[in-house]
Amino acid sequence: MRNFNMTALLALCAQLCLGQAQNKALSIPDLDDYKTLKCDFHMHTVFSDGLVWPTVRVDEAYAEGLDAISLTEHIEYHPHKEDIKADHNRSYDLIRQYAADKGIILIKGSEITRNMAPGHHNAIFLQDSNPLEATDYMDAFKAAKSQGAFIFWNHPGWEAQQPEETRWWEVHTQLYEGGYMQGIEVANGRSYFPEAQQWCMDKKLTMIGTSDIHQPIQTDIDFSKGERTAVPPYHHGTFGRTGGKRRD
Ligand SMILES: [Zn+2]
Ligand SMILES: [Zn+2]
């Protein structure tokens, strides 16, 4: 009995010493000549309207075995601004080293937040998020594009913006034809948008799946029930995870 307890204690100690255990259960095969990465390019922290400190997103990603993440704070919506005063790069800067230490690829991103149309878009692979703060949304898109960003339309069928139908607007044609749209969220949180999947196939845009997580991940996902921020089978573009309930 004493030996058993010692073994259990050592196991606990090893886990504590190594930090959070990593879940390797989410296995997606590599394709010919390509390495598959599991990514989530839509997340929020207290630096916009999320409810966690940025390091928590790294811990969550590590625990789930994700390879790459992007904190995509709203440029225009900062409900905690009385308590958190920082520029648009700050949440990224805070976890740069922490993510590297955990082996998580960190990509700088931001959410360009407007009413429909054009709605919400994420720009990732940014160099500097601050120039995206602009009155005219086209100036924000231009600032992102000038940095070589990859831009995708978020939650196109979000009921708060498109309650009747998931509609493609004229402005989306302009964004698409102008090179300001490279992908669309086919899955956001628990929502799936079949119209977006068809648009992606028709226009050769990347299908994206994201969590759009605002709370601590375990608030939205019950891991004890086997739920996970899983990769839906309909993705064959950028892989992501799903799970959040809120989208904004
Ligand atoms: Zn949004
Ligand atoms: Zn969002």
mmCIF file of C-alpha atoms and ligand atoms in Angstrom:
data_model
loop_
_atom_site.group_PDB
_atom_site.id
_atom_site.type_symbol
_atom_site.label_atom_id
_atom_site.label_comp_id
_atom_site.label_asym_id
_atom_site.label_seq_id
_atom_site.Cartn_x
_atom_site.Cartn_y
_atom_site.Cartn_z
ATOM 1 C CA MET A 1 0.000 0.000 0.000
ATOM 2 C CA ARG A 2 2.810 2.285 0.884
ATOM 3 C CA ASN A 3 4.526 1.598 -2.447
ATOM 4 C CA PHE A 4 1.305 2.237 -4.312
ATOM 5 C CA ASN A 5 0.913 5.589 -2.626
ATOM 6 C CA MET A 6 4.474 6.469 -3.444
ATOM 7 C CA THR A 7 3.920 5.595 -7.106
ATOM 8 C CA ALA A 8 0.787 7.715 -7.229
ATOM 9 C CA LEU A 9 2.622 10.572 -5.574
ATOM 10 C CA LEU A 10 5.464 10.351 -8.055
ATOM 11 C CA ALA A 11 3.029 10.347 -10.961
ATOM 12 C CA LEU A 12 1.297 13.413 -9.570
ATOM 13 C CA CYS A 13 4.625 15.108 -9.021
ATOM 14 C CA ALA A 14 5.721 14.317 -12.572
ATOM 15 C CA GLN A 15 2.517 15.807 -13.898
ATOM 16 C CA LEU A 16 2.880 18.942 -11.796
ATOM 17 C CA CYS A 17 6.520 19.308 -12.748
ATOM 18 C CA LEU A 18 5.734 18.958 -16.444
ATOM 19 C CA GLY A 19 2.787 21.285 -16.203
ATOM 20 C CA GLN A 20 -0.533 20.547 -17.834
ATOM 21 C CA ALA A 21 -0.770 17.196 -19.575
ATOM 22 C CA GLN A 22 -1.085 17.289 -23.331
ATOM 23 C CA ASN A 23 -3.921 15.512 -25.068
ATOM 24 C CA LYS A 24 -2.782 13.733 -28.198
ATOM 25 C CA ALA A 25 -6.166 12.151 -28.865
ATOM 26 C CA LEU A 26 -7.032 14.487 -31.717
ATOM 27 C CA SER A 27 -5.174 12.805 -34.538
ATOM 28 C CA ILE A 28 -5.523 14.041 -38.109
ATOM 29 C CA PRO A 29 -3.383 12.372 -40.749
ATOM 30 C CA ASP A 30 -0.902 14.273 -42.867
ATOM 31 C CA LEU A 31 -1.710 14.617 -46.558
ATOM 32 C CA ASP A 32 0.760 13.967 -49.361
ATOM 33 C CA ASP A 33 3.678 16.356 -48.982
ATOM 34 C CA TYR A 34 1.825 18.357 -46.336
ATOM 35 C CA LYS A 35 2.067 18.405 -42.566
ATOM 36 C CA THR A 36 -1.341 18.767 -40.934
ATOM 37 C CA LEU A 37 -1.521 21.368 -38.172
ATOM 38 C CA LYS A 38 -4.428 21.721 -35.755
ATOM 39 C CA CYS A 39 -5.177 25.402 -35.357
ATOM 40 C CA ASP A 40 -7.611 27.824 -33.802
ATOM 41 C CA PHE A 41 -7.494 31.270 -35.371
ATOM 42 C CA HIS A 42 -10.386 32.887 -33.518
ATOM 43 C CA MET A 43 -10.048 33.471 -29.757
ATOM 44 C CA HIS A 44 -10.642 36.316 -27.339
ATOM 45 C CA THR A 45 -9.128 37.367 -24.018
ATOM 46 C CA VAL A 46 -9.723 40.233 -21.588
ATOM 47 C CA PHE A 47 -7.910 42.433 -24.114
ATOM 48 C CA SER A 48 -11.210 42.518 -26.015
ATOM 49 C CA ASP A 49 -14.436 40.894 -24.773
ATOM 50 C CA GLY A 50 -13.024 37.587 -23.525
ATOM 51 C CA LEU A 51 -12.869 36.546 -19.889
ATOM 52 C CA VAL A 52 -9.374 35.069 -19.518
ATOM 53 C CA TRP A 53 -5.796 36.296 -19.420
ATOM 54 C CA PRO A 54 -3.901 35.536 -22.661
ATOM 55 C CA THR A 55 -1.643 32.855 -21.130
ATOM 56 C CA VAL A 56 -4.755 30.761 -20.433
ATOM 57 C CA ARG A 57 -5.334 30.385 -24.180
ATOM 58 C CA VAL A 58 -1.834 28.941 -24.561
ATOM 59 C CA ASP A 59 -2.428 26.485 -21.716
ATOM 60 C CA GLU A 60 -5.751 25.414 -23.233
ATOM 61 C CA ALA A 61 -4.219 24.962 -26.682
ATOM 62 C CA TYR A 62 -1.348 22.954 -25.244
ATOM 63 C CA ALA A 63 -3.712 20.768 -23.242
ATOM 64 C CA GLU A 64 -5.719 19.958 -26.365
ATOM 65 C CA GLY A 65 -2.705 19.311 -28.542
ATOM 66 C CA LEU A 66 -3.201 22.262 -30.899
ATOM 67 C CA ASP A 67 -0.240 23.361 -33.015
ATOM 68 C CA ALA A 68 -1.059 27.008 -33.766
ATOM 69 C CA ILE A 69 -3.326 29.723 -32.399
ATOM 70 C CA SER A 70 -4.161 33.365 -32.949
ATOM 71 C CA LEU A 71 -5.634 35.755 -30.395
ATOM 72 C CA THR A 72 -8.047 37.792 -32.505
ATOM 73 C CA GLU A 73 -9.134 40.603 -30.241
ATOM 74 C CA HIS A 74 -11.774 42.977 -31.552
ATOM 75 C CA ILE A 75 -10.137 46.187 -32.703
ATOM 76 C CA GLU A 76 -13.368 48.121 -32.054
ATOM 77 C CA TYR A 77 -14.906 46.482 -28.987
ATOM 78 C CA HIS A 78 -13.120 46.618 -25.618
ATOM 79 C CA PRO A 79 -15.664 46.283 -22.795
ATOM 80 C CA HIS A 80 -12.861 45.972 -20.195
ATOM 81 C CA LYS A 81 -11.130 49.132 -21.341
ATOM 82 C CA GLU A 82 -11.539 50.904 -17.996
ATOM 83 C CA ASP A 83 -9.427 48.178 -16.399
ATOM 84 C CA ILE A 84 -7.192 47.148 -19.281
ATOM 85 C CA LYS A 85 -5.481 49.946 -21.130
ATOM 86 C CA ALA A 86 -3.238 48.646 -23.875
ATOM 87 C CA ASP A 87 -2.650 48.835 -27.586
ATOM 88 C CA HIS A 88 -3.897 46.215 -30.051
ATOM 89 C CA ASN A 89 -0.669 44.203 -30.020
ATOM 90 C CA ARG A 90 -0.478 43.733 -26.276
ATOM 91 C CA SER A 91 -2.189 40.353 -25.818
ATOM 92 C CA TYR A 92 0.056 38.856 -28.516
ATOM 93 C CA ASP A 93 3.186 40.394 -27.011
ATOM 94 C CA LEU A 94 2.310 39.066 -23.558
ATOM 95 C CA ILE A 95 2.333 35.424 -24.655
ATOM 96 C CA ARG A 96 4.949 35.446 -27.358
ATOM 97 C CA GLN A 97 7.617 33.787 -25.237
ATOM 98 C CA TYR A 98 5.153 31.637 -23.310
ATOM 99 C CA ALA A 99 3.732 30.144 -26.505
ATOM 100 C CA ALA A 100 7.222 29.514 -27.861
ATOM 101 C CA ASP A 101 8.208 27.743 -24.645
ATOM 102 C CA LYS A 102 5.165 25.459 -25.004
ATOM 103 C CA GLY A 103 5.840 24.743 -28.660
ATOM 104 C CA ILE A 104 2.684 26.532 -29.826
ATOM 105 C CA ILE A 105 2.940 28.579 -33.024
ATOM 106 C CA LEU A 106 1.529 32.033 -32.273
ATOM 107 C CA ILE A 107 0.154 34.071 -35.156
ATOM 108 C CA LYS A 108 -0.726 37.731 -34.758
ATOM 109 C CA GLY A 109 -4.333 38.476 -35.632
ATOM 110 C CA SER A 110 -7.206 40.890 -35.033
ATOM 111 C CA GLU A 111 -10.960 40.949 -35.579
ATOM 112 C CA ILE A 112 -12.327 43.750 -37.770
ATOM 113 C CA THR A 113 -15.771 44.266 -36.258
ATOM 114 C CA ARG A 114 -18.633 45.866 -38.205
ATOM 115 C CA ASN A 115 -22.379 45.498 -38.587
ATOM 116 C CA MET A 116 -23.588 43.450 -41.567
ATOM 117 C CA ALA A 117 -22.474 44.071 -44.185
ATOM 118 C CA PRO A 118 -19.576 43.338 -44.142
ATOM 119 C CA GLY A 119 -19.925 41.829 -40.629
ATOM 120 C CA HIS A 120 -16.905 40.495 -38.725
ATOM 121 C CA HIS A 121 -13.610 39.407 -40.301
ATOM 122 C CA ASN A 122 -10.380 38.090 -38.862
ATOM 123 C CA ALA A 123 -7.047 39.195 -40.288
ATOM 124 C CA ILE A 124 -4.159 36.894 -39.365
ATOM 125 C CA PHE A 125 -0.424 36.908 -40.086
ATOM 126 C CA LEU A 126 -0.361 40.617 -39.220
ATOM 127 C CA GLN A 127 2.839 42.465 -38.341
ATOM 128 C CA ASP A 128 1.112 45.261 -36.417
ATOM 129 C CA SER A 129 -2.547 45.316 -35.345
ATOM 130 C CA ASN A 130 -2.692 49.031 -34.531
ATOM 131 C CA PRO A 131 -3.117 50.352 -38.106
ATOM 132 C CA LEU A 132 -6.361 48.341 -38.361
ATOM 133 C CA GLU A 133 -8.082 50.873 -36.102
ATOM 134 C CA ALA A 134 -9.993 52.929 -38.672
ATOM 135 C CA THR A 135 -13.378 54.582 -39.063
ATOM 136 C CA ASP A 136 -13.923 53.291 -42.592
ATOM 137 C CA TYR A 137 -13.845 49.505 -42.665
ATOM 138 C CA MET A 138 -12.098 49.520 -46.026
ATOM 139 C CA ASP A 139 -9.159 51.321 -44.411
ATOM 140 C CA ALA A 140 -8.916 48.476 -41.896
ATOM 141 C CA PHE A 141 -8.992 45.876 -44.699
ATOM 142 C CA LYS A 142 -6.378 47.824 -46.657
ATOM 143 C CA ALA A 143 -4.113 48.051 -43.610
ATOM 144 C CA ALA A 144 -4.383 44.298 -43.150
ATOM 145 C CA LYS A 145 -3.819 43.491 -46.812
ATOM 146 C CA SER A 146 -0.783 45.798 -46.996
ATOM 147 C CA GLN A 147 0.784 43.626 -44.282
ATOM 148 C CA GLY A 148 0.161 40.459 -46.280
ATOM 149 C CA ALA A 149 -2.628 39.274 -43.985
ATOM 150 C CA PHE A 150 -4.878 36.288 -44.602
ATOM 151 C CA ILE A 151 -8.433 37.550 -44.107
ATOM 152 C CA PHE A 152 -11.535 35.466 -43.485
ATOM 153 C CA TRP A 153 -15.211 36.254 -42.930
ATOM 154 C CA ASN A 154 -16.353 35.228 -39.457
ATOM 155 C CA HIS A 155 -19.623 33.473 -38.554
ATOM 156 C CA PRO A 156 -21.462 34.565 -41.745
ATOM 157 C CA GLY A 157 -24.786 33.183 -40.520
ATOM 158 C CA TRP A 158 -24.625 34.609 -36.992
ATOM 159 C CA GLU A 159 -28.244 35.087 -35.950
ATOM 160 C CA ALA A 160 -27.500 38.518 -34.439
ATOM 161 C CA GLN A 161 -26.505 39.779 -37.878
ATOM 162 C CA GLN A 162 -28.292 37.486 -40.331
ATOM 163 C CA PRO A 163 -31.388 36.135 -38.542
ATOM 164 C CA GLU A 164 -33.363 35.198 -41.664
ATOM 165 C CA GLU A 165 -30.796 33.674 -43.968
ATOM 166 C CA THR A 166 -27.054 33.377 -44.445
ATOM 167 C CA ARG A 167 -26.707 35.877 -47.236
ATOM 168 C CA TRP A 168 -23.777 36.943 -49.389
ATOM 169 C CA TRP A 169 -23.842 40.734 -49.832
ATOM 170 C CA GLU A 170 -22.572 42.922 -52.636
ATOM 171 C CA VAL A 171 -19.821 44.181 -50.351
ATOM 172 C CA HIS A 172 -18.541 40.619 -50.025
ATOM 173 C CA THR A 173 -18.179 40.433 -53.778
ATOM 174 C CA GLN A 174 -16.098 43.612 -53.601
ATOM 175 C CA LEU A 175 -13.938 42.220 -50.797
ATOM 176 C CA TYR A 176 -13.511 38.892 -52.574
ATOM 177 C CA GLU A 177 -12.699 40.398 -55.956
ATOM 178 C CA GLY A 178 -10.384 42.968 -54.372
ATOM 179 C CA GLY A 179 -8.292 40.268 -52.688
ATOM 180 C CA TYR A 180 -9.543 41.064 -49.185
ATOM 181 C CA MET A 181 -11.076 37.657 -48.482
ATOM 182 C CA GLN A 182 -9.149 34.398 -48.517
ATOM 183 C CA GLY A 183 -11.484 32.242 -46.430
ATOM 184 C CA ILE A 184 -14.777 31.931 -44.543
ATOM 185 C CA GLU A 185 -15.680 30.343 -41.236
ATOM 186 C CA VAL A 186 -17.701 27.266 -42.117
ATOM 187 C CA ALA A 187 -17.778 26.386 -38.414
ATOM 188 C CA ASN A 188 -17.747 28.807 -35.491
ATOM 189 C CA GLY A 189 -18.292 27.446 -32.009
ATOM 190 C CA ARG A 190 -21.211 25.053 -32.247
ATOM 191 C CA SER A 191 -22.529 26.679 -35.404
ATOM 192 C CA TYR A 192 -22.105 25.272 -38.907
ATOM 193 C CA PHE A 193 -22.868 27.306 -42.010
ATOM 194 C CA PRO A 194 -23.529 25.079 -45.058
ATOM 195 C CA GLU A 195 -23.924 28.150 -47.297
ATOM 196 C CA ALA A 196 -20.377 29.169 -46.400
ATOM 197 C CA GLN A 197 -19.102 25.713 -47.306
ATOM 198 C CA GLN A 198 -20.693 26.038 -50.753
ATOM 199 C CA TRP A 199 -19.269 29.553 -51.243
ATOM 200 C CA CYS A 200 -15.813 28.245 -50.361
ATOM 201 C CA MET A 201 -16.098 25.462 -52.936
ATOM 202 C CA ASP A 202 -17.459 27.792 -55.621
ATOM 203 C CA LYS A 203 -14.876 30.541 -55.062
ATOM 204 C CA LYS A 204 -11.915 28.405 -53.987
ATOM 205 C CA LEU A 205 -11.770 30.029 -50.564
ATOM 206 C CA THR A 206 -10.327 28.310 -47.497
ATOM 207 C CA MET A 207 -12.830 26.650 -45.174
ATOM 208 C CA ILE A 208 -12.159 27.653 -41.594
ATOM 209 C CA GLY A 209 -13.305 26.171 -38.298
ATOM 210 C CA THR A 210 -12.730 28.108 -35.080
ATOM 211 C CA SER A 211 -13.840 28.161 -31.469
ATOM 212 C CA ASP A 212 -14.388 31.951 -31.159
ATOM 213 C CA ILE A 213 -13.942 31.197 -27.476
ATOM 214 C CA HIS A 214 -14.592 33.969 -24.947
ATOM 215 C CA GLN A 215 -14.892 32.071 -21.656
ATOM 216 C CA PRO A 216 -12.436 29.586 -20.191
ATOM 217 C CA ILE A 217 -12.685 26.656 -22.637
ATOM 218 C CA GLN A 218 -14.097 24.251 -20.045
ATOM 219 C CA THR A 219 -17.067 26.594 -19.515
ATOM 220 C CA ASP A 220 -18.296 25.824 -23.021
ATOM 221 C CA ILE A 221 -16.897 22.326 -23.513
ATOM 222 C CA ASP A 222 -17.536 19.478 -21.076
ATOM 223 C CA PHE A 223 -14.389 17.402 -21.486
ATOM 224 C CA SER A 224 -15.613 14.929 -18.830
ATOM 225 C CA LYS A 225 -18.421 13.929 -21.239
ATOM 226 C CA GLY A 226 -16.018 13.349 -24.053
ATOM 227 C CA GLU A 227 -16.892 16.635 -25.723
ATOM 228 C CA ARG A 228 -14.010 18.349 -27.329
ATOM 229 C CA THR A 229 -13.243 21.246 -29.511
ATOM 230 C CA ALA A 230 -13.155 18.750 -32.317
ATOM 231 C CA VAL A 231 -12.358 19.149 -35.948
ATOM 232 C CA PRO A 232 -15.554 18.542 -37.916
ATOM 233 C CA PRO A 233 -15.208 16.105 -40.822
ATOM 234 C CA TYR A 234 -16.311 18.635 -43.433
ATOM 235 C CA HIS A 235 -13.115 20.699 -43.268
ATOM 236 C CA HIS A 236 -10.481 20.309 -45.852
ATOM 237 C CA GLY A 237 -9.001 23.763 -45.720
ATOM 238 C CA THR A 238 -7.608 25.225 -42.566
ATOM 239 C CA PHE A 239 -8.366 22.987 -39.648
ATOM 240 C CA GLY A 240 -9.716 24.443 -36.481
ATOM 241 C CA ARG A 241 -11.657 23.516 -33.445
ATOM 242 C CA THR A 242 -15.223 24.188 -32.490
ATOM 243 C CA GLY A 243 -16.843 24.639 -29.152
ATOM 244 C CA GLY A 244 -17.775 28.187 -28.127
ATOM 245 C CA LYS A 245 -21.370 29.275 -27.786
ATOM 246 C CA ARG A 246 -20.908 33.007 -28.145
ATOM 247 C CA ARG A 247 -19.844 34.737 -31.268
ATOM 248 C CA ASP A 248 -19.139 38.417 -31.329
HETATM 249 ZN ZN ZN B 1 -17.104 38.152 -34.400
HETATM 250 ZN ZN ZN B 2 -14.754 36.890 -32.263
#
